[in-house]
Short mmCIF file of C-alpha atoms in Angstrom, two decimals:
data_model
loop_
_atom_site.label_atom_id
_atom_site.label_comp_id
_atom_site.label_asym_id
_atom_site.label_seq_id
_atom_site.Cartn_x
_atom_site.Cartn_y
_atom_site.Cartn_z
CA MET A 1 -10.31 -3.07 24.57
CA ILE A 2 -10.71 -1.32 21.20
CA ALA A 3 -13.72 -2.15 19.04
CA VAL A 4 -12.84 -2.28 15.36
CA ILE A 5 -16.09 -1.92 13.45
CA ASP A 6 -16.89 -5.00 11.40
CA TYR A 7 -18.82 -4.04 8.28
CA ASP A 8 -17.26 -6.28 5.69
CA THR A 9 -14.47 -3.99 4.60
CA GLY A 10 -11.02 -5.06 3.43
CA ASN A 11 -7.86 -5.81 5.35
CA VAL A 12 -8.94 -4.92 8.88
CA LYS A 13 -6.50 -7.42 10.35
CA ASN A 14 -3.49 -5.25 9.56
CA VAL A 15 -5.02 -2.42 11.62
CA MET A 16 -5.52 -4.86 14.49
CA LYS A 17 -1.93 -6.13 14.21
CA ALA A 18 -0.64 -2.55 14.45
CA LEU A 19 -2.87 -1.89 17.45
CA THR A 20 -1.48 -4.99 19.15
CA TYR A 21 2.03 -3.75 18.36
CA VAL A 22 1.41 -0.41 20.16
CA GLY A 23 -0.21 -2.21 23.09
CA LEU A 24 -3.91 -1.90 22.33
CA GLU A 25 -5.98 -5.09 22.35
CA SER A 26 -8.82 -5.06 19.85
CA ILE A 27 -11.82 -7.05 18.67
CA LEU A 28 -13.58 -6.99 15.34
CA THR A 29 -17.27 -6.50 16.05
CA ASP A 30 -20.60 -5.13 14.87
CA ASP A 31 -22.28 -5.74 18.23
CA ALA A 32 -23.74 -2.57 19.81
CA ASP A 33 -22.95 -3.58 23.40
CA GLU A 34 -19.37 -4.52 22.60
CA ILE A 35 -18.87 -1.25 20.70
CA LEU A 36 -20.38 0.95 23.42
CA SER A 37 -18.42 -0.70 26.22
CA ALA A 38 -15.11 -0.38 24.33
CA ASP A 39 -12.36 2.05 25.40
CA GLY A 40 -12.01 3.26 21.84
CA VAL A 41 -13.65 2.62 18.48
CA ILE A 42 -11.99 2.36 15.09
CA LEU A 43 -13.84 2.68 11.81
CA PRO A 44 -11.58 1.15 9.16
CA GLY A 45 -12.37 1.11 5.49
CA VAL A 46 -11.26 0.24 2.03
CA GLY A 47 -13.72 0.53 -0.84
CA SER A 48 -16.32 3.03 -1.92
CA PHE A 49 -18.40 5.56 0.07
CA GLY A 50 -21.94 4.52 -0.95
CA PRO A 51 -21.65 0.75 -0.43
CA ALA A 52 -19.80 1.32 2.86
CA MET A 53 -22.64 3.52 4.22
CA ASP A 54 -25.16 0.94 2.98
CA GLU A 55 -23.32 -1.75 4.91
CA LEU A 56 -23.26 0.38 8.10
CA ASN A 57 -27.00 1.00 7.72
CA LYS A 58 -27.72 -2.67 7.04
CA ARG A 59 -26.04 -3.57 10.32
CA ASP A 60 -27.82 -0.72 12.22
CA LEU A 61 -24.42 0.72 13.11
CA VAL A 62 -25.20 4.40 12.43
CA PRO A 63 -27.12 5.01 15.70
CA VAL A 64 -24.46 3.02 17.57
CA LEU A 65 -21.71 5.25 16.17
CA GLN A 66 -23.78 8.34 17.05
CA GLU A 67 -23.93 7.04 20.62
CA VAL A 68 -20.14 6.48 20.54
CA VAL A 69 -19.64 10.17 19.69
CA GLN A 70 -22.20 11.30 22.29
CA ARG A 71 -20.40 9.34 24.99
CA LYS A 72 -17.07 10.79 23.81
CA ILE A 73 -15.54 7.37 23.23
CA PRO A 74 -12.44 8.12 21.09
CA LEU A 75 -13.48 7.34 17.52
CA LEU A 76 -10.78 6.95 14.87
CA GLY A 77 -11.69 6.66 11.20
CA ILE A 78 -9.01 5.40 8.83
CA CYS A 79 -8.95 6.05 5.06
CA LEU A 80 -12.53 5.46 3.82
CA GLY A 81 -13.47 5.18 7.50
CA MET A 82 -12.32 8.79 7.96
CA GLN A 83 -14.27 9.92 4.89
CA LEU A 84 -17.49 8.40 6.25
CA LEU A 85 -17.20 10.69 9.32
CA PHE A 86 -18.10 13.68 7.12
CA GLU A 87 -21.52 14.94 6.02
CA THR A 88 -21.61 14.01 2.35
CA GLY A 89 -19.69 11.83 -0.08
CA TYR A 90 -19.59 12.34 -3.85
CA GLU A 91 -18.09 9.00 -4.94
CA PHE A 92 -20.33 7.49 -7.67
CA GLY A 93 -23.28 9.77 -6.84
CA GLN A 94 -24.17 11.68 -3.71
CA HIS A 95 -24.33 9.84 -0.40
CA GLN A 96 -25.09 10.90 3.13
CA GLY A 97 -22.22 10.29 5.54
CA LEU A 98 -22.20 9.99 9.32
CA GLY A 99 -21.97 13.77 9.70
CA PHE A 100 -19.73 13.83 12.79
CA LEU A 101 -17.36 16.25 11.07
CA PRO A 102 -18.26 19.26 8.87
CA GLY A 103 -17.34 18.91 5.22
CA LYS A 104 -17.72 16.81 2.12
CA ILE A 105 -15.74 14.09 0.33
CA VAL A 106 -14.86 15.02 -3.24
CA GLU A 107 -12.61 13.67 -5.97
CA ILE A 108 -8.94 14.64 -6.03
CA PRO A 109 -8.64 17.18 -8.87
CA ALA A 110 -6.69 16.07 -11.93
CA LYS A 111 -3.36 17.77 -12.58
CA GLU A 112 -0.76 17.12 -15.25
CA GLY A 113 1.82 14.60 -14.07
CA LEU A 114 -0.07 13.58 -10.92
CA LYS A 115 -1.79 10.23 -10.84
CA VAL A 116 -5.19 9.57 -9.26
CA PRO A 117 -5.48 7.56 -7.02
CA GLU A 118 -2.79 9.17 -4.94
CA MET A 119 -0.84 6.07 -4.04
CA GLY A 120 2.36 6.19 -2.05
CA TRP A 121 4.16 8.20 0.61
CA ASN A 122 3.44 11.90 1.04
CA GLN A 123 4.84 14.39 3.53
CA ASN A 124 2.61 15.85 6.24
CA GLU A 125 2.52 19.52 7.23
CA VAL A 126 0.96 20.23 10.59
CA LEU A 127 -1.46 23.17 10.89
CA GLN A 128 -2.22 22.64 14.59
CA PRO A 129 1.09 22.33 16.46
CA ALA A 130 -0.72 21.91 19.80
CA SER A 131 -2.52 18.74 18.68
CA ARG A 132 -1.52 15.39 20.18
CA PHE A 133 -1.06 14.24 16.56
CA ALA A 134 1.37 17.06 15.68
CA GLY A 135 4.30 14.63 15.79
CA VAL A 136 3.45 13.75 12.17
CA ASP A 137 4.89 17.11 11.03
CA GLY A 138 7.42 16.54 8.24
CA LYS A 139 6.84 12.78 8.30
CA PHE A 140 5.78 10.74 5.30
CA THR A 141 2.73 8.47 5.58
CA TYR A 142 1.23 5.96 3.14
CA PHE A 143 -1.83 6.99 1.10
CA VAL A 144 -4.12 5.10 -1.25
CA HIS A 145 -7.17 7.19 -2.21
CA SER A 146 -8.99 8.96 -5.03
CA PHE A 147 -11.24 11.19 -2.89
CA TYR A 148 -10.41 13.67 -0.12
CA ALA A 149 -12.07 15.78 2.57
CA ASP A 150 -13.03 19.31 1.60
CA CYS A 151 -13.58 20.71 5.09
CA PRO A 152 -13.12 23.77 7.36
CA GLN A 153 -9.53 24.42 8.35
CA GLU A 154 -10.39 24.42 12.07
CA ILE A 155 -10.59 20.64 12.09
CA VAL A 156 -7.48 20.03 9.97
CA VAL A 157 -4.53 18.93 12.11
CA ALA A 158 -2.28 18.10 9.15
CA GLY A 159 -2.34 17.80 5.41
CA VAL A 160 -0.26 17.01 2.34
CA GLN A 161 0.38 18.81 -0.95
CA TYR A 162 -0.88 17.03 -4.04
CA SER A 163 -2.95 18.49 -6.88
CA THR A 164 -4.62 20.37 -4.04
CA PHE A 165 -4.05 20.53 -0.28
CA ILE A 166 -5.34 17.26 1.14
CA PRO A 167 -6.25 17.01 4.84
CA SER A 168 -4.43 13.96 6.24
CA VAL A 169 -5.34 14.17 9.94
CA VAL A 170 -8.62 15.76 11.06
CA SER A 171 -9.88 16.01 14.59
CA GLN A 172 -12.75 17.51 16.54
CA GLY A 173 -13.45 16.57 20.14
CA SER A 174 -13.36 12.79 20.49
CA VAL A 175 -13.50 12.20 16.73
CA VAL A 176 -10.29 11.71 14.71
CA GLY A 177 -9.74 10.83 11.08
CA MET A 178 -6.63 9.77 9.19
CA GLN A 179 -6.71 9.72 5.40
CA PHE A 180 -3.55 7.62 5.15
CA HIS A 181 -2.97 4.14 6.57
CA PRO A 182 -1.19 4.52 9.94
CA GLU A 183 -0.89 0.73 10.06
CA LYS A 184 1.21 0.85 6.88
CA SER A 185 3.28 3.96 7.62
CA THR A 186 6.07 2.38 9.71
CA ASP A 187 7.22 4.46 12.72
CA ALA A 188 5.30 7.61 11.77
CA GLY A 189 2.05 5.65 11.65
CA LEU A 190 2.73 3.69 14.82
CA ASP A 191 3.46 6.98 16.65
CA LEU A 192 0.04 8.28 15.59
CA LEU A 193 -1.61 5.12 16.89
CA LYS A 194 0.26 5.66 20.16
CA ALA A 195 -1.13 9.21 20.26
CA TYR A 196 -4.60 7.73 19.79
CA LYS A 197 -3.79 5.33 22.61
CA GLY A 198 -3.19 8.42 24.78
CA MET A 199 -6.70 9.62 23.94
CA VAL A 200 -8.09 6.22 24.86
CA GLU A 201 -6.29 6.21 28.21
CA GLU A 202 -7.64 9.68 29.05
CA TYR A 203 -11.15 8.57 28.15
CA VAL A 204 -10.83 5.49 30.36
CA ASP A 205 -9.69 7.74 33.24
CA THR A 206 -12.68 10.07 32.88
CA ARG A 207 -15.11 7.16 32.54
CA ASN A 208 -13.90 5.51 35.75
CA MET B 1 4.52 15.55 -3.25
CA LEU B 2 4.73 11.79 -3.42
CA ALA B 3 8.09 10.30 -2.57
CA LYS B 4 9.78 7.93 -5.00
CA ARG B 5 9.66 4.46 -3.50
CA ILE B 6 12.53 2.03 -2.98
CA ILE B 7 11.35 -1.57 -2.89
CA PRO B 8 13.50 -4.56 -1.93
CA CYS B 9 12.25 -7.86 -3.36
CA LEU B 10 12.54 -11.03 -1.27
CA ASP B 11 12.61 -14.44 -2.96
CA VAL B 12 10.94 -16.92 -0.66
CA ASP B 13 11.26 -20.70 -0.82
CA ASP B 14 9.98 -23.04 1.85
CA GLY B 15 9.42 -20.20 4.33
CA ARG B 16 12.95 -18.82 4.03
CA VAL B 17 14.47 -16.00 2.02
CA LYS B 18 16.72 -17.54 -0.64
CA LYS B 19 18.92 -16.10 -3.28
CA GLY B 20 20.53 -17.68 -6.30
CA ILE B 21 21.47 -16.75 -9.81
CA ASN B 22 18.63 -17.54 -12.18
CA PHE B 23 16.97 -19.73 -9.57
CA VAL B 24 19.92 -22.15 -9.28
CA ASN B 25 22.37 -22.55 -6.41
CA LEU B 26 19.79 -21.19 -4.00
CA ARG B 27 21.44 -19.88 -0.90
CA ASP B 28 19.61 -19.39 2.37
CA VAL B 29 19.69 -15.67 3.22
CA GLY B 30 17.58 -15.84 6.35
CA ASP B 31 14.24 -15.53 8.08
CA PRO B 32 11.68 -13.37 6.22
CA VAL B 33 10.53 -11.54 9.35
CA GLU B 34 14.08 -10.60 10.35
CA ILE B 35 14.99 -9.52 6.84
CA ALA B 36 11.76 -7.54 6.41
CA ALA B 37 12.38 -5.80 9.75
CA MET B 38 15.92 -4.98 8.66
CA TYR B 39 14.63 -3.38 5.45
CA GLN B 40 12.03 -1.43 7.42
CA GLU B 41 14.85 -0.16 9.63
CA GLN B 42 16.83 0.89 6.53
CA GLY B 43 13.87 2.92 5.27
CA ALA B 44 12.38 0.65 2.59
CA ASP B 45 9.00 1.97 1.42
CA GLU B 46 7.42 -1.32 0.52
CA LEU B 47 8.36 -4.99 0.22
CA VAL B 48 7.67 -7.52 -2.52
CA PHE B 49 7.69 -11.22 -1.62
CA LEU B 50 8.15 -13.57 -4.51
CA ASP B 51 7.20 -17.21 -4.01
CA ILE B 52 9.85 -18.81 -6.20
CA THR B 53 8.56 -22.37 -5.98
CA ALA B 54 4.85 -21.56 -5.98
CA THR B 55 3.37 -25.01 -5.52
CA ASN B 56 0.04 -25.38 -3.73
CA GLU B 57 1.75 -26.58 -0.61
CA GLN B 58 4.23 -23.72 -0.65
CA ARG B 59 1.39 -21.21 -0.90
CA LYS B 60 0.30 -22.10 2.63
CA THR B 61 3.85 -21.59 3.81
CA MET B 62 3.91 -18.24 2.02
CA ALA B 63 0.65 -17.15 3.66
CA ASP B 64 2.21 -18.01 7.00
CA VAL B 65 5.27 -15.92 6.15
CA ILE B 66 3.05 -12.94 5.27
CA GLU B 67 1.02 -13.43 8.44
CA ARG B 68 4.20 -13.28 10.53
CA VAL B 69 5.79 -10.39 8.64
CA SER B 70 2.64 -8.25 8.79
CA SER B 71 2.53 -8.58 12.58
CA GLN B 72 5.98 -7.02 12.94
CA VAL B 73 6.55 -4.89 9.86
CA PHE B 74 4.21 -2.01 9.08
CA MET B 75 4.52 -1.03 5.45
CA PRO B 76 2.80 -2.12 2.24
CA LEU B 77 3.48 -5.76 1.36
CA THR B 78 3.02 -7.30 -2.08
CA VAL B 79 3.01 -11.04 -2.76
CA GLY B 80 3.72 -12.57 -6.15
CA GLY B 81 4.53 -15.95 -7.62
CA GLY B 82 2.02 -18.65 -8.41
CA ILE B 83 -1.13 -16.63 -7.76
CA ARG B 84 -3.63 -18.17 -10.16
CA SER B 85 -7.10 -17.62 -8.71
CA ILE B 86 -9.32 -15.31 -6.67
CA GLU B 87 -8.90 -17.79 -3.80
CA ASP B 88 -5.10 -17.45 -3.97
CA MET B 89 -5.49 -13.66 -3.80
CA GLN B 90 -7.92 -13.94 -0.92
CA THR B 91 -5.51 -16.18 1.01
CA MET B 92 -2.64 -13.71 0.65
CA LEU B 93 -4.73 -10.60 1.40
CA ARG B 94 -6.24 -12.27 4.47
CA ALA B 95 -2.77 -13.20 5.65
CA GLY B 96 -1.85 -9.50 5.61
CA ALA B 97 -0.69 -8.70 2.07
CA ASP B 98 -1.83 -5.33 0.76
CA LYS B 99 -1.38 -6.22 -2.88
CA VAL B 100 -0.97 -9.32 -4.99
CA SER B 101 1.12 -9.47 -8.11
CA LEU B 102 0.04 -11.46 -11.16
CA ASN B 103 2.48 -12.47 -13.86
CA SER B 104 2.05 -15.65 -15.94
CA ALA B 105 -1.50 -16.11 -14.65
CA ALA B 106 -2.45 -12.70 -16.05
CA VAL B 107 -1.25 -13.78 -19.50
CA ASN B 108 -2.97 -17.17 -19.31
CA ASN B 109 -6.19 -15.77 -17.90
CA PRO B 110 -6.53 -11.98 -18.32
CA ALA B 111 -10.05 -12.07 -16.82
CA LEU B 112 -8.38 -12.76 -13.48
CA ILE B 113 -7.14 -9.14 -13.41
CA GLN B 114 -10.65 -7.82 -13.79
CA GLN B 115 -12.15 -10.26 -11.29
CA GLY B 116 -9.48 -9.38 -8.75
CA ALA B 117 -9.93 -5.64 -9.27
CA GLU B 118 -13.69 -5.91 -8.91
CA LYS B 119 -13.49 -7.98 -5.78
CA PHE B 120 -10.59 -6.36 -3.94
CA GLY B 121 -10.15 -2.99 -5.70
CA SER B 122 -7.58 -1.99 -8.30
CA GLN B 123 -5.19 -0.82 -5.58
CA CYS B 124 -4.70 -4.50 -4.62
CA ILE B 125 -3.85 -5.75 -8.10
CA VAL B 126 -0.32 -5.42 -9.42
CA VAL B 127 0.48 -6.89 -12.81
CA ALA B 128 4.11 -7.88 -13.23
CA ILE B 129 5.45 -7.86 -16.77
CA ASP B 130 8.79 -9.47 -17.59
CA THR B 131 10.00 -8.23 -20.93
CA TRP B 132 12.98 -8.21 -23.28
CA TRP B 133 13.76 -6.35 -26.49
CA ASN B 134 13.24 -8.59 -29.49
CA GLU B 135 15.75 -7.39 -32.10
CA GLU B 136 14.03 -9.17 -34.97
CA THR B 137 10.57 -7.75 -34.46
CA GLU B 138 11.86 -4.58 -32.79
CA GLN B 139 9.45 -4.68 -29.94
CA TYR B 140 9.43 -5.50 -26.24
CA ASP B 141 8.11 -9.06 -25.86
CA VAL B 142 6.27 -10.32 -22.78
CA MET B 143 8.07 -13.25 -21.16
CA VAL B 144 6.48 -15.75 -18.77
CA LYS B 145 7.57 -18.65 -16.59
CA GLY B 146 10.29 -16.70 -14.87
CA GLY B 147 11.52 -15.29 -18.14
CA ARG B 148 11.98 -18.64 -19.85
CA GLU B 149 9.15 -18.45 -22.36
CA ASP B 150 8.52 -15.71 -24.91
CA THR B 151 4.80 -15.14 -25.51
CA GLY B 152 5.36 -12.90 -28.54
CA LEU B 153 2.97 -10.39 -26.94
CA ASN B 154 3.99 -6.75 -27.26
CA ALA B 155 4.72 -5.57 -23.71
CA ILE B 156 3.63 -1.98 -24.37
CA GLN B 157 0.30 -3.17 -25.77
CA TRP B 158 -0.04 -5.65 -22.92
CA ALA B 159 0.52 -2.85 -20.38
CA LYS B 160 -2.39 -0.97 -21.95
CA VAL B 161 -4.60 -4.05 -21.80
CA VAL B 162 -3.93 -4.94 -18.17
CA GLN B 163 -4.52 -1.34 -17.15
CA LYS B 164 -7.89 -1.38 -18.86
CA LEU B 165 -8.73 -4.62 -17.08
CA GLY B 166 -8.12 -2.92 -13.73
CA ALA B 167 -4.48 -3.35 -12.76
CA GLY B 168 -3.69 -0.68 -10.17
CA GLU B 169 0.06 -0.82 -10.58
CA LEU B 170 2.59 -2.27 -13.00
CA LEU B 171 5.88 -3.92 -12.08
CA ILE B 172 8.00 -3.96 -15.21
CA THR B 173 11.16 -6.07 -15.24
CA SER B 174 13.64 -5.75 -18.06
CA MET B 175 15.10 -9.22 -18.67
CA ASP B 176 17.82 -7.58 -20.75
CA ALA B 177 18.95 -5.50 -17.80
CA ASP B 178 18.22 -8.03 -15.07
CA GLY B 179 21.41 -9.35 -13.51
CA THR B 180 23.69 -7.07 -15.53
CA LYS B 181 24.08 -4.39 -12.82
CA ASN B 182 24.33 -1.87 -15.66
CA GLY B 183 21.31 0.15 -14.57
CA PHE B 184 17.63 0.23 -15.42
CA ASP B 185 16.41 -0.01 -19.02
CA ILE B 186 15.60 3.70 -19.39
CA ALA B 187 14.15 3.42 -22.92
CA LEU B 188 11.69 0.76 -21.74
CA TYR B 189 10.29 2.94 -18.95
CA GLN B 190 10.10 5.99 -21.18
CA ALA B 191 8.07 3.93 -23.65
CA MET B 192 5.88 2.53 -20.88
CA ASP B 193 5.21 5.97 -19.44
CA GLU B 194 3.60 7.00 -22.74
CA VAL B 195 0.80 4.49 -22.23
CA VAL B 196 0.63 3.88 -18.47
CA ASP B 197 -1.43 6.04 -16.11
CA VAL B 198 -1.12 3.87 -12.99
CA PRO B 199 1.99 3.75 -10.80
CA LEU B 200 4.96 2.09 -12.47
CA ILE B 201 7.70 0.13 -10.69
CA ALA B 202 11.01 -0.31 -12.51
CA SER B 203 12.94 -3.52 -11.94
CA GLY B 204 16.10 -5.13 -13.27
CA GLY B 205 19.64 -3.94 -13.64
CA VAL B 206 20.55 -2.20 -10.39
CA GLY B 207 24.24 -2.21 -9.52
CA LYS B 208 24.87 1.15 -7.87
CA VAL B 209 23.07 4.09 -6.26
CA GLU B 210 23.34 6.19 -9.42
CA ASP B 211 21.11 3.68 -11.23
CA PHE B 212 18.22 4.79 -9.05
CA SER B 213 18.79 8.53 -9.59
CA GLU B 214 19.07 7.91 -13.32
CA VAL B 215 15.74 6.11 -13.58
CA PHE B 216 13.95 8.74 -11.47
CA GLN B 217 15.48 11.65 -13.37
CA GLU B 218 15.13 10.22 -16.87
CA THR B 219 11.68 8.61 -16.57
CA ASN B 220 8.43 9.06 -14.66
CA VAL B 221 8.51 5.74 -12.79
CA ASP B 222 7.19 5.87 -9.24
CA ALA B 223 9.39 3.22 -7.69
CA GLY B 224 12.55 1.21 -8.17
CA LEU B 225 12.82 -2.43 -7.15
CA ALA B 226 15.92 -4.50 -6.56
CA ALA B 227 16.75 -7.83 -5.01
CA SER B 228 20.32 -9.05 -5.06
CA VAL B 229 22.13 -5.75 -4.42
CA PHE B 230 20.15 -5.41 -1.20
CA HIS B 231 20.38 -9.08 -0.18
CA PHE B 232 24.09 -9.30 -0.65
CA ARG B 233 24.48 -5.95 1.19
CA GLU B 234 26.19 -4.35 -1.78
CA LEU B 235 23.82 -1.46 -1.19
CA THR B 236 21.53 -0.51 1.65
CA VAL B 237 18.23 1.29 1.21
CA ASP B 238 19.46 4.23 3.29
CA GLN B 239 22.54 4.61 1.06
CA VAL B 240 20.26 4.75 -1.98
CA LYS B 241 18.03 7.31 -0.32
CA ALA B 242 20.94 9.48 0.86
CA HIS B 243 22.15 9.59 -2.73
CA LEU B 244 18.66 10.40 -4.07
CA ARG B 245 18.28 13.23 -1.55
CA GLU B 246 21.57 14.71 -2.75
CA GLN B 247 20.21 14.50 -6.27
CA LYS B 248 17.03 16.36 -5.19
CA VAL B 249 14.82 13.33 -5.76
CA VAL B 250 12.01 13.34 -3.18
CA VAL B 251 12.24 10.27 -0.95
CA ARG B 252 10.82 9.45 2.44
#
């Protein structure tokens, strides 16, 4: 069972439908016991960095997520959910993030002819061919965002060219982030969710 | 770099995909889930569902359609037709739509754009503008009610207004070009590009693959939408994309 973190963010159901499609059952929850007993945890997110962190704090979810990382339960952040995994966010002021990954969330630089938000399909280039998520190389995935992760290259599995190089898949240990929406990226996205499923299955094996 | 998007539009009536000419002689084309899956297979980048009857009762049917499609088809879905309130938007987004498209309701109640953008984010709010070139006044007029009523509003000015109110994307249909199969209204999109900073979807006039390469090469639109050429299998999305690739237009 996958715990999808419930903190009042938009359109979580589509993530759950995609999980069902790749064979992962999921529940939407903000209950600590349910989250910590799950085989995998997904932090979704649509909206803005500050209010999202406020909502996680209001529901006392930050220590629960810290425990998730400590126990090495595969944690996948999607879109804003990925951004929250980093140390600091600079969307409408400066906000402290969860700090599971090194780096900060900054605005996509303006460039003539390129619109912000970046909205649409962009092509991934893989920097870590040995990663279980390397199958995304050359594939297009669906992005909707105005901010991106400025982070050390060691954790960048893949990225896309826009007004700057934008990390699209980041990973460190049991923590994974995807800047695009895998649940809206047809086969390429579903394949990434299947790769995450592989992580979940390995975790379940080690736990048992 | 971002790929140019190809978007089939599905007209839905009573839970089925229908197609007619100017909303008469509606012909049943099939089940929305099957048709959406077929377009996904062909490489469509997004789908627009248009509720062509848009009564209160039909809206529930439409929400059910979106619920079913979003369980099987994994790409951005936009719903338009008869969305008049925040509750209507909520219903469609909860059912699995990623965006809602406002047309007549945006003209009747512009505040709805702002309310929707504040509640759901600009990325959820598409404003659809149907327009035709008024020879007398020499401007593009905004049309409502499925293109039957001329509001006299200047479409270029209106595009500026809706953007300011928080529209995250504009779907611009040329009523002059629509149904002609003579290609997109290039001058319209060039004029729109001067004032629009959000993604722009061109609609109306597609008859052949070259119409897509023309609009992407001559204007800065982000996406091209078509309905009948795809429904009647005159063109497939992969044919369009193969042609665009040959023409060095970036597509997925």
